[in-house]
CSV table of C-alpha atoms and ligand atoms in Angstrom, one decimal:
chain,number,residue,atom,x,y,z
A,3,MET,CA,52.9,80.7,95.7
A,4,ASN,CA,52.2,80.0,92.1
A,5,THR,CA,52.9,76.6,90.7
A,6,ILE,CA,53.2,75.8,87.0
A,7,ASN,CA,52.5,72.7,85.1
A,8,ASN,CA,55.7,70.9,86.0
A,9,ASN,CA,54.8,71.3,89.7
A,10,LEU,CA,57.7,73.5,90.8
A,11,ALA,CA,57.0,75.8,93.8
A,12,ILE,CA,57.5,79.3,92.4
A,13,PHE,CA,57.2,82.5,94.4
A,14,GLN,CA,56.6,85.9,92.8
A,15,THR,CA,56.7,89.3,94.5
A,16,GLY,CA,57.1,92.9,93.4
A,17,THR,CA,55.8,94.7,90.3
A,18,GLU,CA,55.3,92.6,87.2
A,19,ASN,CA,56.0,95.3,84.7
A,20,LYS,CA,59.5,96.0,86.3
A,21,GLN,CA,62.7,94.2,85.5
A,22,THR,CA,62.5,90.6,86.6
A,23,ILE,CA,65.2,89.0,88.8
A,24,ILE,CA,65.2,85.2,89.1
A,25,PHE,CA,66.9,83.9,92.3
A,26,ILE,CA,68.1,80.3,92.2
A,27,HIS,CA,69.1,78.9,95.6
A,28,GLY,CA,72.1,76.6,96.5
A,29,PHE,CA,72.1,73.1,97.8
A,30,PRO,CA,70.5,71.8,100.0
A,31,PHE,CA,68.5,74.9,100.6
A,32,ASP,CA,65.3,76.4,99.2
A,33,HIS,CA,63.9,79.7,98.0
A,34,LYS,CA,63.8,81.2,101.5
A,35,MET,CA,67.6,81.7,101.5
A,36,TRP,CA,66.8,84.7,99.3
A,37,ASP,CA,64.3,86.4,101.7
A,38,LYS,CA,66.6,89.3,102.5
A,39,GLN,CA,67.1,90.0,98.8
A,40,VAL,CA,63.4,89.6,97.8
A,41,ASP,CA,62.3,91.9,100.7
A,42,TYR,CA,64.8,94.5,99.7
A,43,PHE,CA,64.3,94.5,95.9
A,44,LYS,CA,60.5,93.8,95.6
A,45,LYS,CA,59.7,97.5,95.6
A,46,ASP,CA,61.6,98.2,92.4
A,47,PHE,CA,61.8,94.8,90.7
A,48,HIS,CA,59.7,91.8,89.9
A,49,CYS,CA,61.3,89.1,92.1
A,50,ILE,CA,61.0,85.4,91.4
A,51,SER,CA,62.4,82.6,93.5
A,52,TYR,CA,61.6,78.9,93.3
A,53,ASP,CA,62.5,75.6,94.8
A,54,ILE,CA,64.7,73.4,92.7
A,55,ARG,CA,63.1,70.0,92.0
A,56,GLY,CA,63.4,67.8,95.0
A,57,LEU,CA,64.2,70.6,97.5
A,58,GLY,CA,62.0,72.8,99.6
A,59,GLU,CA,58.4,72.6,98.5
A,60,SER,CA,59.0,71.2,95.0
A,61,PRO,CA,58.2,67.5,94.7
A,62,ALA,CA,61.1,65.1,94.3
A,63,GLY,CA,59.5,62.9,91.6
A,64,ASP,CA,61.9,60.0,90.7
A,65,GLY,CA,65.1,61.9,91.8
A,66,GLN,CA,66.7,61.3,88.4
A,67,TYR,CA,68.1,64.8,88.0
A,68,THR,CA,70.7,66.5,85.8
A,69,ILE,CA,71.7,70.1,85.7
A,70,GLU,CA,70.4,70.0,82.1
A,71,GLY,CA,67.0,69.1,83.5
A,72,PHE,CA,67.2,71.9,86.0
A,73,VAL,CA,68.0,74.3,83.2
A,74,ASP,CA,64.9,72.9,81.3
A,75,ASP,CA,62.9,73.7,84.4
A,76,LEU,CA,64.2,77.3,84.5
A,77,PHE,CA,63.4,77.8,80.8
A,78,ASN,CA,59.9,76.5,81.4
A,79,ILE,CA,59.4,79.0,84.1
A,80,ILE,CA,60.7,81.8,81.8
A,81,ASN,CA,58.4,80.7,79.0
A,82,GLU,CA,55.3,80.0,81.1
A,83,LEU,CA,55.5,83.3,82.9
A,84,GLU,CA,56.5,85.1,79.6
A,85,LEU,CA,59.4,86.8,81.3
A,86,LYS,CA,61.4,89.2,79.1
A,87,LYS,CA,65.1,89.2,79.6
A,88,PRO,CA,65.2,88.4,83.3
A,89,VAL,CA,68.4,88.9,85.3
A,90,ILE,CA,69.4,85.6,86.7
A,91,CYS,CA,71.0,85.3,90.1
A,92,GLY,CA,72.3,81.9,91.3
A,93,LEU,CA,74.2,80.8,94.3
A,94,SER,CA,76.5,77.8,94.2
A,95,MET,CA,74.4,75.0,92.7
A,96,GLY,CA,72.0,77.8,91.5
A,97,GLY,CA,75.1,79.3,89.9
A,98,TYR,CA,75.8,76.1,88.0
A,99,ILE,CA,72.3,76.2,86.7
A,100,ALA,CA,72.5,79.9,85.8
A,101,LEU,CA,75.8,79.6,84.0
A,102,ARG,CA,74.7,76.5,82.0
A,103,ALA,CA,71.4,78.3,81.1
A,104,VAL,CA,73.4,81.3,79.8
A,105,GLU,CA,75.7,78.9,77.9
A,106,ARG,CA,72.6,77.3,76.3
A,107,ASP,CA,70.7,80.4,75.5
A,108,GLU,CA,72.3,83.7,76.5
A,109,GLU,CA,69.7,85.7,74.5
A,110,LYS,CA,67.1,84.9,77.0
A,111,PHE,CA,68.8,86.9,79.8
A,112,GLY,CA,69.4,90.6,80.6
A,113,GLY,CA,72.2,90.0,83.2
A,114,LEU,CA,74.0,87.4,85.2
A,115,ILE,CA,74.8,87.4,88.9
A,116,LEU,CA,76.9,84.5,90.2
A,117,CYS,CA,77.3,84.1,93.9
A,118,ASP,CA,79.7,81.7,95.7
A,119,THR,CA,79.9,79.3,92.7
A,120,LYS,CA,82.4,78.0,90.1
A,121,ALA,CA,82.5,77.0,86.4
A,122,GLU,CA,84.6,73.9,86.8
A,123,ALA,CA,82.9,70.5,87.0
A,124,ASP,CA,83.6,68.1,89.9
A,125,ASN,CA,87.1,66.5,89.8
A,126,ASN,CA,87.5,62.9,90.9
A,127,GLN,CA,87.8,63.9,94.6
A,128,GLY,CA,84.6,65.9,94.2
A,129,LYS,CA,82.7,63.0,92.7
A,130,ILE,CA,83.9,60.7,95.6
A,131,THR,CA,82.7,63.3,98.1
A,132,ARG,CA,79.3,63.3,96.4
A,133,ALA,CA,79.2,59.5,96.6
A,134,ASN,CA,80.1,59.7,100.3
A,135,GLY,CA,77.3,62.2,100.8
A,136,ILE,CA,74.8,59.7,99.3
A,137,LYS,CA,76.2,56.9,101.5
A,138,GLU,CA,75.9,59.1,104.6
A,139,ILE,CA,72.2,59.9,103.7
A,140,ASN,CA,71.5,56.2,103.2
A,141,LEU,CA,73.1,55.3,106.6
A,142,ASN,CA,72.1,58.3,108.8
A,143,GLY,CA,69.4,60.2,106.9
A,144,VAL,CA,69.1,63.7,105.5
A,145,GLU,CA,69.0,65.4,108.8
A,146,ARG,CA,72.5,64.3,109.8
A,147,PHE,CA,73.9,65.0,106.3
A,148,ALA,CA,72.4,68.5,106.4
A,149,GLU,CA,73.8,69.2,109.9
A,150,ASN,CA,77.3,68.4,108.7
A,151,PHE,CA,77.0,70.1,105.3
A,152,VAL,CA,75.3,73.3,106.3
A,153,ALA,CA,77.9,73.9,109.1
A,154,LYS,CA,80.6,74.1,106.4
A,155,CYS,CA,78.6,76.7,104.4
A,156,VAL,CA,78.8,79.6,106.9
A,157,ALA,CA,81.7,81.5,108.4
A,158,GLU,CA,82.5,80.3,111.9
A,159,ASP,CA,81.2,83.4,113.7
A,160,PHE,CA,77.9,83.3,111.9
A,161,ILE,CA,76.5,80.4,114.0
A,162,LYS,CA,77.4,82.2,117.2
A,163,LYS,CA,76.2,85.7,116.2
A,164,HIS,CA,73.2,84.8,114.1
A,165,LYS,CA,71.8,81.7,115.8
A,166,ASN,CA,68.2,82.2,114.6
A,167,ASP,CA,69.2,82.7,110.9
A,168,TYR,CA,71.5,79.7,111.1
A,169,TYR,CA,69.0,77.3,112.6
A,170,GLU,CA,66.2,78.5,110.4
A,171,ILE,CA,68.2,77.7,107.2
A,172,LEU,CA,69.5,74.4,108.7
A,173,ASN,CA,66.1,73.3,109.8
A,174,ARG,CA,64.6,74.0,106.4
A,175,SER,CA,67.3,72.1,104.6
A,176,LYS,CA,66.6,69.1,106.9
A,177,HIS,CA,63.1,68.9,105.6
A,178,SER,CA,63.9,68.0,102.0
A,179,GLY,CA,63.5,64.2,101.4
A,180,PRO,CA,66.4,61.8,100.6
A,181,VAL,CA,65.3,61.2,97.0
A,182,GLY,CA,65.6,64.9,96.2
A,183,VAL,CA,68.8,65.6,98.1
A,184,LYS,CA,70.6,62.5,96.6
A,185,GLY,CA,69.3,63.4,93.2
A,186,CYS,CA,70.8,66.9,93.4
A,187,LEU,CA,74.2,65.3,94.5
A,188,LEU,CA,74.2,63.1,91.4
A,189,ALA,CA,73.2,66.0,89.2
A,190,MET,CA,76.1,68.2,90.5
A,191,ALA,CA,78.6,65.3,90.2
A,192,ALA,CA,77.5,64.8,86.5
A,193,ARG,CA,77.5,68.5,85.5
A,194,THR,CA,79.4,69.8,82.6
A,195,ASP,CA,82.3,72.3,82.8
A,196,THR,CA,81.3,75.8,81.7
A,197,THR,CA,84.8,77.4,81.9
A,198,SER,CA,85.2,77.6,78.1
A,199,TYR,CA,82.0,79.7,77.8
A,200,LEU,CA,83.2,82.4,80.3
A,201,PRO,CA,85.1,84.6,77.7
A,202,LYS,CA,82.1,84.4,75.4
A,203,ILE,CA,79.6,85.9,77.9
A,204,LYS,CA,78.3,89.2,76.5
A,205,ILE,CA,75.6,90.2,79.0
A,206,PRO,CA,76.6,92.2,82.1
A,207,ALA,CA,77.9,90.0,84.9
A,208,LEU,CA,78.4,90.5,88.6
A,209,LEU,CA,80.3,87.9,90.7
A,210,LEU,CA,80.1,87.9,94.5
A,211,CYS,CA,81.9,85.8,97.0
A,212,GLY,CA,82.0,85.6,100.8
A,213,GLU,CA,85.6,86.3,102.0
A,214,MET,CA,85.5,83.2,104.2
A,215,ASP,CA,83.9,80.9,101.7
A,216,THR,CA,85.8,77.6,101.9
A,217,LEU,CA,83.6,75.7,99.3
A,218,THR,CA,84.1,78.1,96.4
A,219,PRO,CA,86.8,80.4,97.7
A,220,PRO,CA,87.5,84.0,96.6
A,221,ASP,CA,90.6,83.1,94.5
A,222,VAL,CA,88.4,80.7,92.4
A,223,MET,CA,85.8,83.3,91.8
A,224,MET,CA,88.3,86.0,91.1
A,225,ALA,CA,89.9,83.8,88.4
A,226,MET,CA,86.4,83.2,87.0
A,227,ALA,CA,85.7,87.0,86.9
A,228,ASP,CA,89.0,87.5,85.1
A,229,LYS,CA,87.8,85.3,82.3
A,230,ILE,CA,84.5,87.2,81.7
A,231,ASN,CA,84.7,90.4,79.8
A,232,HIS,CA,83.7,93.5,81.9
A,233,ALA,CA,82.6,91.3,84.8
A,234,GLU,CA,82.5,93.0,88.2
A,235,PHE,CA,83.8,91.1,91.3
A,236,VAL,CA,82.7,91.9,94.9
A,237,LEU,CA,84.3,90.3,97.9
A,238,VAL,CA,81.6,90.2,100.7
A,239,PRO,CA,83.3,90.6,104.1
A,240,ASP,CA,82.2,88.7,107.2
A,241,ALA,CA,80.6,86.0,105.1
A,242,GLY,CA,81.2,82.4,104.1
A,243,HIS,CA,79.5,80.4,101.3
A,244,LEU,CA,76.1,81.9,102.0
A,245,SER,CA,77.0,85.5,101.4
A,246,PRO,CA,73.5,86.8,100.6
A,247,LEU,CA,72.3,85.6,104.0
A,248,GLU,CA,75.4,86.2,106.1
A,249,ASN,CA,76.1,89.8,105.0
A,250,SER,CA,72.9,90.9,103.2
A,251,LYS,CA,73.8,94.6,103.7
A,252,VAL,CA,77.0,94.5,101.6
A,253,PHE,CA,75.5,91.9,99.2
A,254,ASN,CA,72.3,93.9,98.5
A,255,TYR,CA,74.2,97.1,98.1
A,256,ALA,CA,76.5,95.5,95.4
A,257,LEU,CA,73.4,94.0,93.7
A,258,LYS,CA,71.6,97.3,93.7
A,259,LYS,CA,74.6,99.2,92.1
A,260,PHE,CA,74.7,96.5,89.4
A,261,LEU,CA,71.0,96.3,88.8
A,262,TYR,CA,70.4,100.1,88.5
A,263,LYS,CA,73.2,100.3,85.8
A,264,LEU,CA,71.4,97.8,83.5
B,305,MLT,C1,75.7,74.7,97.1
B,305,MLT,O1,75.8,75.5,98.0
B,305,MLT,O2,74.9,74.7,96.2
B,305,MLT,C2,76.7,73.5,97.2
B,305,MLT,O3,77.8,73.8,98.0
B,305,MLT,C3,77.2,73.2,95.8
B,305,MLT,C4,78.2,72.1,95.7
B,305,MLT,O4,78.2,71.3,96.7
B,305,MLT,O5,78.9,72.0,94.8
């Protein structure tokens, strides 16, 4: 693990003089959700994953987060590590960060990979659901919140067929503290809408979505891909919201095809 001056937990593998891919995890997970991608791509790429402030091994601080602040953290990583045109790959909340980072400074990036995410900001019902999440954490703790939330993230069969993978990711998400988890809920509720930037994206873009994703369903992601010039869309079979973990074979193959064309 390398940490940089803002105390984020950052993990680097692979060859530094190769194309860099930065993997940004979803909520309420940590960098380990990308293990199957980092293991697969580290031979030919420089792979960076990190824990978003307040989750995994990154300290929570005061929990006063915004997606803008998360983008500042990402830009700090790029600057500190002197990364040249990294490809950015974000899932769900990681996708909100990636998309807003590209909107703020597209020149920094060589490619964009968006997984199980969306460009729209939370509507009123979405904000109320975040508020209920915070209430649930206050009443019952992060563990109970994570048990309920993570179960909705995977396809029904995944829990039965891949018990170990499921409980590993669930148990890791239970370990983040309440300050960090609630801070992320508030940051997501307050995020901006990036839809109007989609037609302006010039860098190559790949969008992937689990066919059984109920949180950011395939029709939402297909509509998003339609708005981005030359974007590729891949539907990942036998997967819900955590497509890189639930069907890493199809996911990695699609990524590989995209990355080798850059
Ligand atoms: C995630 O996986 O990051 C979350 O589902 C995002 C969200 O709750 O909007």
